[in-house]
PDB file of C-alpha atoms in Angstrom:
ATOM      1  CA  UNK Z  67     -14.736   2.498 -51.234  1.00 46.00           C
ATOM      2  CA  UNK Z  68     -13.071   3.873 -48.093  1.00 46.00           C
ATOM      3  CA  UNK Z  69     -13.610   2.121 -44.793  1.00 43.00           C
ATOM      4  CA  UNK Z  70     -13.341   4.066 -41.581  1.00 44.00           C
ATOM      5  CA  UNK Z  71     -12.083   2.210 -38.570  1.00 45.00           C
ATOM      6  CA  UNK Z  72     -13.319   3.526 -35.283  1.00 46.00           C
ATOM      7  CA  UNK Z  73     -11.632   2.869 -32.023  1.00 49.00           C
ATOM      8  CA  UNK Z  74     -13.334   3.142 -28.718  1.00 49.00           C
ATOM      9  CA  UNK Z  75     -12.009   6.069 -26.721  1.00 48.00           C
ATOM     10  CA  UNK Z  76     -12.085   5.726 -22.947  1.00 52.00           C
ATOM     11  CA  UNK Z  77     -14.705   7.873 -21.278  1.00 48.00           C
ATOM     12  CA  UNK Z  78     -12.456   9.101 -18.509  1.00 51.00           C
ATOM     13  CA  UNK Z  79      -8.827   9.251 -17.565  1.00 56.00           C
ATOM     14  CA  UNK Z  80      -9.653   7.024 -14.573  1.00 48.00           C
ATOM     15  CA  UNK Z  81      -9.734   3.983 -16.853  1.00 48.00           C
ATOM     16  CA  UNK Z  82      -5.981   4.376 -17.341  1.00 61.00           C
ATOM     17  CA  UNK Z  83      -5.009   5.637 -13.890  1.00 77.00           C
ATOM     18  CA  UNK Z  84      -3.293   3.355 -11.402  1.00 86.00           C
ATOM     19  CA  UNK Z  85      -5.049   2.961  -8.082  1.00 91.00           C
ATOM     20  CA  UNK Z  86      -3.865   4.942  -5.083  1.00 94.00           C
ATOM     21  CA  UNK Z  87      -2.952   3.017  -1.949  1.00 96.00           C
ATOM     22  CA  UNK Z  88      -2.756   4.375   1.573  1.00 96.00           C
ATOM     23  CA  UNK Z  89      -0.415   2.954   4.195  1.00 96.00           C
ATOM     24  CA  UNK Z  90      -1.981   3.641   7.584  1.00 96.00           C
ATOM     25  CA  UNK Z  91      -0.112   2.720  10.738  1.00 95.00           C
ATOM     26  CA  UNK Z  92      -2.039   1.255  13.644  1.00 94.00           C
ATOM     27  CA  UNK Z  93      -0.327   1.058  17.045  1.00 91.00           C
ATOM     28  CA  UNK Z  94      -1.164   1.238  20.735  1.00 87.00           C
ATOM     29  CA  UNK Z  95      -1.886   4.972  20.405  1.00 89.00           C
ATOM     30  CA  UNK Z  96      -4.417   4.540  17.595  1.00 93.00           C
ATOM     31  CA  UNK Z  97      -4.374   4.995  13.840  1.00 93.00           C
ATOM     32  CA  UNK Z  98      -1.966   7.276  11.973  1.00 94.00           C
ATOM     33  CA  UNK Z  99      -3.680   7.987   8.674  1.00 95.00           C
ATOM     34  CA  UNK Z 100      -1.687   8.267   5.465  1.00 95.00           C
ATOM     35  CA  UNK Z 101      -3.360  11.148   3.646  1.00 94.00           C
ATOM     36  CA  UNK Z 102      -1.022  11.164   0.631  1.00 93.00           C
ATOM     37  CA  UNK Z 103      -0.776   7.541  -0.436  1.00 93.00           C
ATOM     38  CA  UNK Z 104       1.043   6.179  -3.457  1.00 92.00           C
ATOM     39  CA  UNK Z 105      -0.003   5.196  -6.969  1.00 93.00           C
ATOM     40  CA  UNK Z 106       0.901   1.565  -7.614  1.00 93.00           C
ATOM     41  CA  UNK Z 107      -0.092  -0.821 -10.353  1.00 91.00           C
ATOM     42  CA  UNK Z 108      -1.365  -3.804  -8.327  1.00 94.00           C
ATOM     43  CA  UNK Z 109      -2.569  -4.847  -4.895  1.00 96.00           C
ATOM     44  CA  UNK Z 110       0.443  -7.174  -4.637  1.00 97.00           C
ATOM     45  CA  UNK Z 111       2.848  -4.312  -5.316  1.00 96.00           C
ATOM     46  CA  UNK Z 112       1.173  -2.298  -2.551  1.00 97.00           C
ATOM     47  CA  UNK Z 113       1.486  -5.251  -0.183  1.00 97.00           C
ATOM     48  CA  UNK Z 114       5.199  -5.604  -1.055  1.00 97.00           C
ATOM     49  CA  UNK Z 115       5.743  -1.901  -0.379  1.00 96.00           C
ATOM     50  CA  UNK Z 116       4.102  -2.304   3.038  1.00 96.00           C
ATOM     51  CA  UNK Z 117       6.302  -5.302   3.886  1.00 97.00           C
ATOM     52  CA  UNK Z 118       9.418  -3.293   2.978  1.00 96.00           C
ATOM     53  CA  UNK Z 119       8.228  -0.315   5.048  1.00 95.00           C
ATOM     54  CA  UNK Z 120       7.504  -2.652   7.984  1.00 95.00           C
ATOM     55  CA  UNK Z 121      11.062  -4.023   7.795  1.00 95.00           C
ATOM     56  CA  UNK Z 122      12.504  -0.516   7.812  1.00 95.00           C
ATOM     57  CA  UNK Z 123      10.305   0.604  10.698  1.00 92.00           C
ATOM     58  CA  UNK Z 124      11.117  -2.537  12.695  1.00 92.00           C
ATOM     59  CA  UNK Z 125      14.856  -1.993  12.156  1.00 93.00           C
ATOM     60  CA  UNK Z 126      14.494   1.595  13.331  1.00 93.00           C
ATOM     61  CA  UNK Z 127      12.668   0.480  16.495  1.00 90.00           C
ATOM     62  CA  UNK Z 128      15.383  -2.083  17.226  1.00 91.00           C
ATOM     63  CA  UNK Z 129      18.159   0.492  16.732  1.00 95.00           C
ATOM     64  CA  UNK Z 130      16.380   2.904  19.085  1.00 94.00           C
ATOM     65  CA  UNK Z 131      15.883   0.108  21.650  1.00 94.00           C
ATOM     66  CA  UNK Z 132      12.120   0.626  21.519  1.00 89.00           C
ATOM     67  CA  UNK Z 133       9.575  -1.961  22.573  1.00 85.00           C
ATOM     68  CA  UNK Z 134       8.152  -4.001  19.710  1.00 81.00           C
ATOM     69  CA  UNK Z 135       4.448  -3.570  20.205  1.00 83.00           C
ATOM     70  CA  UNK Z 136       1.540  -4.616  18.031  1.00 88.00           C
ATOM     71  CA  UNK Z 137       2.113  -1.960  15.352  1.00 93.00           C
ATOM     72  CA  UNK Z 138       0.864  -2.856  11.893  1.00 95.00           C
ATOM     73  CA  UNK Z 139       0.538  -1.285   8.473  1.00 95.00           C
ATOM     74  CA  UNK Z 140      -2.946  -1.326   7.010  1.00 96.00           C
ATOM     75  CA  UNK Z 141      -2.891  -1.094   3.221  1.00 97.00           C
ATOM     76  CA  UNK Z 142      -6.100   0.479   1.944  1.00 96.00           C
ATOM     77  CA  UNK Z 143      -6.955   1.020  -1.719  1.00 95.00           C
ATOM     78  CA  UNK Z 144      -8.583   4.333  -2.665  1.00 93.00           C
ATOM     79  CA  UNK Z 145     -11.964   2.606  -2.983  1.00 93.00           C
ATOM     80  CA  UNK Z 146     -11.760   1.854   0.758  1.00 94.00           C
ATOM     81  CA  UNK Z 147     -10.918  -1.849   0.465  1.00 95.00           C
ATOM     82  CA  UNK Z 148      -8.438  -3.155   3.055  1.00 96.00           C
ATOM     83  CA  UNK Z 149      -5.845  -4.958   0.927  1.00 95.00           C
ATOM     84  CA  UNK Z 150      -3.526  -6.186   3.665  1.00 97.00           C
ATOM     85  CA  UNK Z 151      -2.645  -5.866   7.320  1.00 97.00           C
ATOM     86  CA  UNK Z 152       1.096  -6.243   7.892  1.00 96.00           C
ATOM     87  CA  UNK Z 153       2.119  -6.483  11.565  1.00 95.00           C
ATOM     88  CA  UNK Z 154       5.693  -5.303  12.069  1.00 93.00           C
ATOM     89  CA  UNK Z 155       6.477  -8.521  13.939  1.00 91.00           C
ATOM     90  CA  UNK Z 156       5.452 -10.560  10.895  1.00 92.00           C
ATOM     91  CA  UNK Z 157       8.490  -9.475   8.896  1.00 92.00           C
ATOM     92  CA  UNK Z 158      10.962 -11.021  11.366  1.00 87.00           C
ATOM     93  CA  UNK Z 159      12.531 -14.228  10.147  1.00 86.00           C
ATOM     94  CA  UNK Z 160      13.741 -16.957  12.441  1.00 85.00           C
ATOM     95  CA  UNK Z 161      15.386 -20.224  11.576  1.00 83.00           C
TER      96      UNK Z 161
END
């Protein structure tokens, strides 16, 4: 007797797709919306990416002798959930 083994096939590709995250920038002038985003595997990875981007943006502001205002990255998952808010000032480290 032959036994057939069936495996469950996912209904859509979305079950395998990584979520898309958007990195909006909020500053004194308003909100700059990231319309492209990035596909990342976890919320924590998206948060880490935002921290790195905040460090780079902060360094650029310092090099250009710009005022450090209340700018912040807002990490939003494609389902609309705010994952993290990373103020640029929060990535400074003091002893």
